[in-house]
Amino acid sequence: MMQRLSSRVLSLAQHGQRNWVLDVPEGASIWEWVATAFMQHDIQSAHLDIMGGRLLSAIFYTGYPDPAGKRIAQYGAPNHVGNATLISAMGIYGKDKGAQPMLHCHGCLVTGSGLTQGGHLDTAQCIVGRDGLRIYVTATSDIEFVARLDATSGMYVFHPQLAAHMDGNADRAAVAAGQER
């Protein structure tokens, strides 16, 4: 018997997208550089593909199953590494549950001792190393990502919705899609 699958992703963009290349220089925090650039260009929500490069220091969290079963996963203690090589990372920039800017980013890196690790990057404490980093940004003006409690994972995760300056059709569609069984 085939079970019906329900998509957790909504495609809302109607008016195209803006594509940017953002170069982050040596010594900069990924978060601070991204947040400043996005504020200057009025980018409210975006998808980021971070290309490989060196990090002077990084903090990341690795997830593990929640023993209480209330969430899909929990993050462990912070992992601190210096002089790491970032292989790649992917992030979503949007608004947290308090409507403040937030960057949720996961990446894979190689430590100075050659160990490959990865997880949730604390981008405020990821300091770019020699030669900088390049980030490919895709933003739309008609959708935004807003962190809401997700019934599937039990965690606050980004959900797409029409931007505040648009009408409410997407919010109604998101509610309807979320109620499908």
PDB file of C-alpha atoms in Angstrom:
ATOM      1  CA  MET A   1       0.000   0.000   0.000  1.00  0.00           C
ATOM      2  CA  MET A   2       1.359   3.419  -0.967  1.00  0.00           C
ATOM      3  CA  GLN A   3       1.164   6.102   1.700  1.00  0.00           C
ATOM      4  CA  ARG A   4       0.506   9.659   0.639  1.00  0.00           C
ATOM      5  CA  LEU A   5       3.536  11.890   1.062  1.00  0.00           C
ATOM      6  CA  SER A   6       3.120  15.429   2.292  1.00  0.00           C
ATOM      7  CA  SER A   7       5.655  18.017   1.211  1.00  0.00           C
ATOM      8  CA  ARG A   8       7.267  20.195   3.876  1.00  0.00           C
ATOM      9  CA  VAL A   9       8.491  22.599   1.184  1.00  0.00           C
ATOM     10  CA  LEU A  10       6.329  25.162  -0.534  1.00  0.00           C
ATOM     11  CA  SER A  11       7.330  26.882  -3.739  1.00  0.00           C
ATOM     12  CA  LEU A  12       6.147  30.458  -3.390  1.00  0.00           C
ATOM     13  CA  ALA A  13       8.444  32.619  -5.508  1.00  0.00           C
ATOM     14  CA  GLN A  14       6.533  34.232  -8.350  1.00  0.00           C
ATOM     15  CA  HIS A  15       8.579  37.222  -9.414  1.00  0.00           C
ATOM     16  CA  GLY A  16      11.988  35.722  -9.973  1.00  0.00           C
ATOM     17  CA  GLN A  17      14.981  35.806  -7.769  1.00  0.00           C
ATOM     18  CA  ARG A  18      18.092  37.827  -7.148  1.00  0.00           C
ATOM     19  CA  ASN A  19      21.451  36.103  -7.253  1.00  0.00           C
ATOM     20  CA  TRP A  20      24.458  37.579  -5.526  1.00  0.00           C
ATOM     21  CA  VAL A  21      28.074  36.651  -4.918  1.00  0.00           C
ATOM     22  CA  LEU A  22      29.319  37.739  -1.520  1.00  0.00           C
ATOM     23  CA  ASP A  23      33.049  37.582  -0.789  1.00  0.00           C
ATOM     24  CA  VAL A  24      33.914  37.437   2.915  1.00  0.00           C
ATOM     25  CA  PRO A  25      37.430  38.669   3.703  1.00  0.00           C
ATOM     26  CA  GLU A  26      40.011  37.208   6.042  1.00  0.00           C
ATOM     27  CA  GLY A  27      39.363  38.030   9.697  1.00  0.00           C
ATOM     28  CA  ALA A  28      35.612  38.591   9.305  1.00  0.00           C
ATOM     29  CA  SER A  29      32.904  36.682  11.131  1.00  0.00           C
ATOM     30  CA  ILE A  30      30.638  34.967   8.579  1.00  0.00           C
ATOM     31  CA  TRP A  31      27.513  36.151  10.442  1.00  0.00           C
ATOM     32  CA  GLU A  32      28.593  39.770  10.806  1.00  0.00           C
ATOM     33  CA  TRP A  33      29.628  40.051   7.148  1.00  0.00           C
ATOM     34  CA  VAL A  34      26.429  38.423   5.849  1.00  0.00           C
ATOM     35  CA  ALA A  35      24.118  40.389   8.173  1.00  0.00           C
ATOM     36  CA  THR A  36      25.753  43.709   7.253  1.00  0.00           C
ATOM     37  CA  ALA A  37      25.647  43.022   3.508  1.00  0.00           C
ATOM     38  CA  PHE A  38      22.044  41.817   3.646  1.00  0.00           C
ATOM     39  CA  MET A  39      20.970  44.885   5.616  1.00  0.00           C
ATOM     40  CA  GLN A  40      22.649  47.154   3.030  1.00  0.00           C
ATOM     41  CA  HIS A  41      20.853  45.392   0.159  1.00  0.00           C
ATOM     42  CA  ASP A  42      17.529  44.906   1.992  1.00  0.00           C
ATOM     43  CA  ILE A  43      17.703  41.111   1.793  1.00  0.00           C
ATOM     44  CA  GLN A  44      15.230  39.655   4.299  1.00  0.00           C
ATOM     45  CA  SER A  45      15.479  35.976   3.388  1.00  0.00           C
ATOM     46  CA  ALA A  46      17.911  33.964   1.305  1.00  0.00           C
ATOM     47  CA  HIS A  47      19.530  30.625   0.582  1.00  0.00           C
ATOM     48  CA  LEU A  48      23.339  30.598   0.908  1.00  0.00           C
ATOM     49  CA  ASP A  49      25.843  28.191  -0.621  1.00  0.00           C
ATOM     50  CA  ILE A  50      29.207  28.750   1.044  1.00  0.00           C
ATOM     51  CA  MET A  51      32.159  27.581  -0.987  1.00  0.00           C
ATOM     52  CA  GLY A  52      35.213  26.044   0.606  1.00  0.00           C
ATOM     53  CA  GLY A  53      37.932  28.036   2.258  1.00  0.00           C
ATOM     54  CA  ARG A  54      39.992  28.403   5.376  1.00  0.00           C
ATOM     55  CA  LEU A  55      38.693  29.353   8.808  1.00  0.00           C
ATOM     56  CA  LEU A  56      40.952  30.814  11.478  1.00  0.00           C
ATOM     57  CA  SER A  57      38.529  29.428  14.051  1.00  0.00           C
ATOM     58  CA  ALA A  58      35.137  27.786  14.096  1.00  0.00           C
ATOM     59  CA  ILE A  59      32.522  26.563  16.511  1.00  0.00           C
ATOM     60  CA  PHE A  60      30.037  23.927  15.421  1.00  0.00           C
ATOM     61  CA  TYR A  61      27.491  21.608  17.026  1.00  0.00           C
ATOM     62  CA  THR A  62      26.813  18.011  16.149  1.00  0.00           C
ATOM     63  CA  GLY A  63      23.324  16.612  16.598  1.00  0.00           C
ATOM     64  CA  TYR A  64      22.393  13.332  18.225  1.00  0.00           C
ATOM     65  CA  PRO A  65      19.038  11.614  18.810  1.00  0.00           C
ATOM     66  CA  ASP A  66      16.946  13.074  21.634  1.00  0.00           C
ATOM     67  CA  PRO A  67      16.722  10.329  24.285  1.00  0.00           C
ATOM     68  CA  ALA A  68      13.405  11.767  25.514  1.00  0.00           C
ATOM     69  CA  GLY A  69      11.949  11.469  22.016  1.00  0.00           C
ATOM     70  CA  LYS A  70      10.483  14.979  22.103  1.00  0.00           C
ATOM     71  CA  ARG A  71      12.609  16.151  19.174  1.00  0.00           C
ATOM     72  CA  ILE A  72      14.287  14.501  16.228  1.00  0.00           C
ATOM     73  CA  ALA A  73      17.695  15.584  17.508  1.00  0.00           C
ATOM     74  CA  GLN A  74      19.539  17.629  20.114  1.00  0.00           C
ATOM     75  CA  TYR A  75      22.795  19.465  19.708  1.00  0.00           C
ATOM     76  CA  GLY A  76      25.708  18.433  21.889  1.00  0.00           C
ATOM     77  CA  ALA A  77      28.356  20.665  23.439  1.00  0.00           C
ATOM     78  CA  PRO A  78      30.123  23.155  21.162  1.00  0.00           C
ATOM     79  CA  ASN A  79      33.134  21.897  19.213  1.00  0.00           C
ATOM     80  CA  HIS A  80      35.912  24.503  18.978  1.00  0.00           C
ATOM     81  CA  VAL A  81      38.467  24.187  16.189  1.00  0.00           C
ATOM     82  CA  GLY A  82      41.173  26.463  14.859  1.00  0.00           C
ATOM     83  CA  ASN A  83      42.771  26.556  11.425  1.00  0.00           C
ATOM     84  CA  ALA A  84      40.116  24.419   9.784  1.00  0.00           C
ATOM     85  CA  THR A  85      39.248  24.007   6.124  1.00  0.00           C
ATOM     86  CA  LEU A  86      35.593  24.519   5.325  1.00  0.00           C
ATOM     87  CA  ILE A  87      34.671  22.054   2.576  1.00  0.00           C
ATOM     88  CA  SER A  88      31.243  23.573   2.006  1.00  0.00           C
ATOM     89  CA  ALA A  89      28.206  24.820   3.886  1.00  0.00           C
ATOM     90  CA  MET A  90      24.575  25.642   3.205  1.00  0.00           C
ATOM     91  CA  GLY A  91      22.522  28.185   5.086  1.00  0.00           C
ATOM     92  CA  ILE A  92      19.120  29.779   5.256  1.00  0.00           C
ATOM     93  CA  TYR A  93      18.812  33.418   6.287  1.00  0.00           C
ATOM     94  CA  GLY A  94      15.475  34.545   7.668  1.00  0.00           C
ATOM     95  CA  LYS A  95      13.718  35.647  10.835  1.00  0.00           C
ATOM     96  CA  ASP A  96      13.801  33.874  14.180  1.00  0.00           C
ATOM     97  CA  LYS A  97      10.670  33.413  16.285  1.00  0.00           C
ATOM     98  CA  GLY A  98      11.121  36.988  17.573  1.00  0.00           C
ATOM     99  CA  ALA A  99      11.319  38.396  13.996  1.00  0.00           C
ATOM    100  CA  GLN A 100      15.076  39.089  14.326  1.00  0.00           C
ATOM    101  CA  PRO A 101      17.532  38.154  11.519  1.00  0.00           C
ATOM    102  CA  MET A 102      18.963  34.660  11.826  1.00  0.00           C
ATOM    103  CA  LEU A 103      21.303  32.480   9.780  1.00  0.00           C
ATOM    104  CA  HIS A 104      20.941  28.730  10.204  1.00  0.00           C
ATOM    105  CA  CYS A 105      23.935  27.036   8.617  1.00  0.00           C
ATOM    106  CA  HIS A 106      25.309  23.500   8.383  1.00  0.00           C
ATOM    107  CA  GLY A 107      28.714  22.664   7.018  1.00  0.00           C
ATOM    108  CA  CYS A 108      31.496  20.147   6.657  1.00  0.00           C
ATOM    109  CA  LEU A 109      35.052  20.969   7.647  1.00  0.00           C
ATOM    110  CA  VAL A 110      38.446  19.359   8.086  1.00  0.00           C
ATOM    111  CA  THR A 111      40.348  20.172  11.260  1.00  0.00           C
ATOM    112  CA  GLY A 112      44.055  20.953  11.387  1.00  0.00           C
ATOM    113  CA  SER A 113      44.670  17.338  12.457  1.00  0.00           C
ATOM    114  CA  GLY A 114      42.876  16.033   9.331  1.00  0.00           C
ATOM    115  CA  LEU A 115      39.644  14.935  11.029  1.00  0.00           C
ATOM    116  CA  THR A 116      36.491  15.524   8.939  1.00  0.00           C
ATOM    117  CA  GLN A 117      33.626  16.896  11.019  1.00  0.00           C
ATOM    118  CA  GLY A 118      30.497  18.880  10.543  1.00  0.00           C
ATOM    119  CA  GLY A 119      27.192  20.049  11.836  1.00  0.00           C
ATOM    120  CA  HIS A 120      25.486  23.290  12.756  1.00  0.00           C
ATOM    121  CA  LEU A 121      27.938  26.182  12.391  1.00  0.00           C
ATOM    122  CA  ASP A 122      27.901  29.067  14.848  1.00  0.00           C
ATOM    123  CA  THR A 123      28.509  31.581  12.063  1.00  0.00           C
ATOM    124  CA  ALA A 124      29.062  34.444  14.525  1.00  0.00           C
ATOM    125  CA  GLN A 125      32.130  32.582  15.778  1.00  0.00           C
ATOM    126  CA  CYS A 126      33.360  31.245  12.430  1.00  0.00           C
ATOM    127  CA  ILE A 127      36.213  33.586  11.533  1.00  0.00           C
ATOM    128  CA  VAL A 128      37.351  33.509   7.917  1.00  0.00           C
ATOM    129  CA  GLY A 129      40.978  32.675   7.182  1.00  0.00           C
ATOM    130  CA  ARG A 130      43.467  33.393   4.422  1.00  0.00           C
ATOM    131  CA  ASP A 131      42.023  34.030   0.933  1.00  0.00           C
ATOM    132  CA  GLY A 132      38.497  34.611   2.295  1.00  0.00           C
ATOM    133  CA  LEU A 133      35.279  32.753   1.484  1.00  0.00           C
ATOM    134  CA  ARG A 134      32.817  33.082  -1.382  1.00  0.00           C
ATOM    135  CA  ILE A 135      29.084  32.785  -0.775  1.00  0.00           C
ATOM    136  CA  TYR A 136      26.490  32.346  -3.523  1.00  0.00           C
ATOM    137  CA  VAL A 137      23.229  33.943  -2.413  1.00  0.00           C
ATOM    138  CA  THR A 138      19.750  33.371  -3.833  1.00  0.00           C
ATOM    139  CA  ALA A 139      17.080  35.762  -2.552  1.00  0.00           C
ATOM    140  CA  THR A 140      13.525  36.543  -3.585  1.00  0.00           C
ATOM    141  CA  SER A 141      11.539  39.617  -2.714  1.00  0.00           C
ATOM    142  CA  ASP A 142       8.211  37.828  -2.424  1.00  0.00           C
ATOM    143  CA  ILE A 143       8.983  35.035   0.039  1.00  0.00           C
ATOM    144  CA  GLU A 144      10.585  35.006   3.444  1.00  0.00           C
ATOM    145  CA  PHE A 145      11.746  32.316   5.823  1.00  0.00           C
ATOM    146  CA  VAL A 146      10.354  32.509   9.356  1.00  0.00           C
ATOM    147  CA  ALA A 147      11.254  30.139  12.210  1.00  0.00           C
ATOM    148  CA  ARG A 148       8.183  28.396  13.614  1.00  0.00           C
ATOM    149  CA  LEU A 149       7.722  25.343  15.769  1.00  0.00           C
ATOM    150  CA  ASP A 150       7.685  22.344  13.443  1.00  0.00           C
ATOM    151  CA  ALA A 151       5.301  19.552  14.452  1.00  0.00           C
ATOM    152  CA  THR A 152       7.421  16.873  12.742  1.00  0.00           C
ATOM    153  CA  SER A 153      10.772  17.664  14.353  1.00  0.00           C
ATOM    154  CA  GLY A 154       9.664  19.410  17.550  1.00  0.00           C
ATOM    155  CA  MET A 155      12.179  22.166  16.748  1.00  0.00           C
ATOM    156  CA  TYR A 156      11.975  25.729  15.494  1.00  0.00           C
ATOM    157  CA  VAL A 157      12.768  25.537  11.787  1.00  0.00           C
ATOM    158  CA  PHE A 158      12.378  27.889   8.856  1.00  0.00           C
ATOM    159  CA  HIS A 159       9.111  27.820   6.950  1.00  0.00           C
ATOM    160  CA  PRO A 160       8.587  29.738   3.705  1.00  0.00           C
ATOM    161  CA  GLN A 161       5.739  32.225   3.535  1.00  0.00           C
ATOM    162  CA  LEU A 162       4.787  35.260   1.496  1.00  0.00           C
ATOM    163  CA  ALA A 163       6.703  38.333   2.586  1.00  0.00           C
ATOM    164  CA  ALA A 164       4.887  40.786   4.834  1.00  0.00           C
ATOM    165  CA  HIS A 165       4.310  43.173   1.919  1.00  0.00           C
ATOM    166  CA  MET A 166       2.508  40.467  -0.092  1.00  0.00           C
ATOM    167  CA  ASP A 167      -1.042  39.146   0.390  1.00  0.00           C
ATOM    168  CA  GLY A 168      -1.829  36.195   2.685  1.00  0.00           C
ATOM    169  CA  ASN A 169      -2.512  33.468   0.081  1.00  0.00           C
ATOM    170  CA  ALA A 170       0.718  31.614   0.828  1.00  0.00           C
ATOM    171  CA  ASP A 171       0.044  31.564   4.557  1.00  0.00           C
ATOM    172  CA  ARG A 172      -3.334  29.979   3.849  1.00  0.00           C
ATOM    173  CA  ALA A 173      -1.657  27.506   1.475  1.00  0.00           C
ATOM    174  CA  ALA A 174       0.995  26.690   4.104  1.00  0.00           C
ATOM    175  CA  VAL A 175      -1.680  25.958   6.693  1.00  0.00           C
ATOM    176  CA  ALA A 176      -3.621  23.791   4.230  1.00  0.00           C
ATOM    177  CA  ALA A 177      -0.481  21.875   3.200  1.00  0.00           C
ATOM    178  CA  GLY A 178       0.485  21.369   6.843  1.00  0.00           C
ATOM    179  CA  GLN A 179      -2.884  19.792   7.557  1.00  0.00           C
ATOM    180  CA  GLU A 180      -2.685  17.239   4.704  1.00  0.00           C
ATOM    181  CA  ARG A 181      -2.478  13.625   5.808  1.00  0.00           C
TER     182      ARG A 181
END
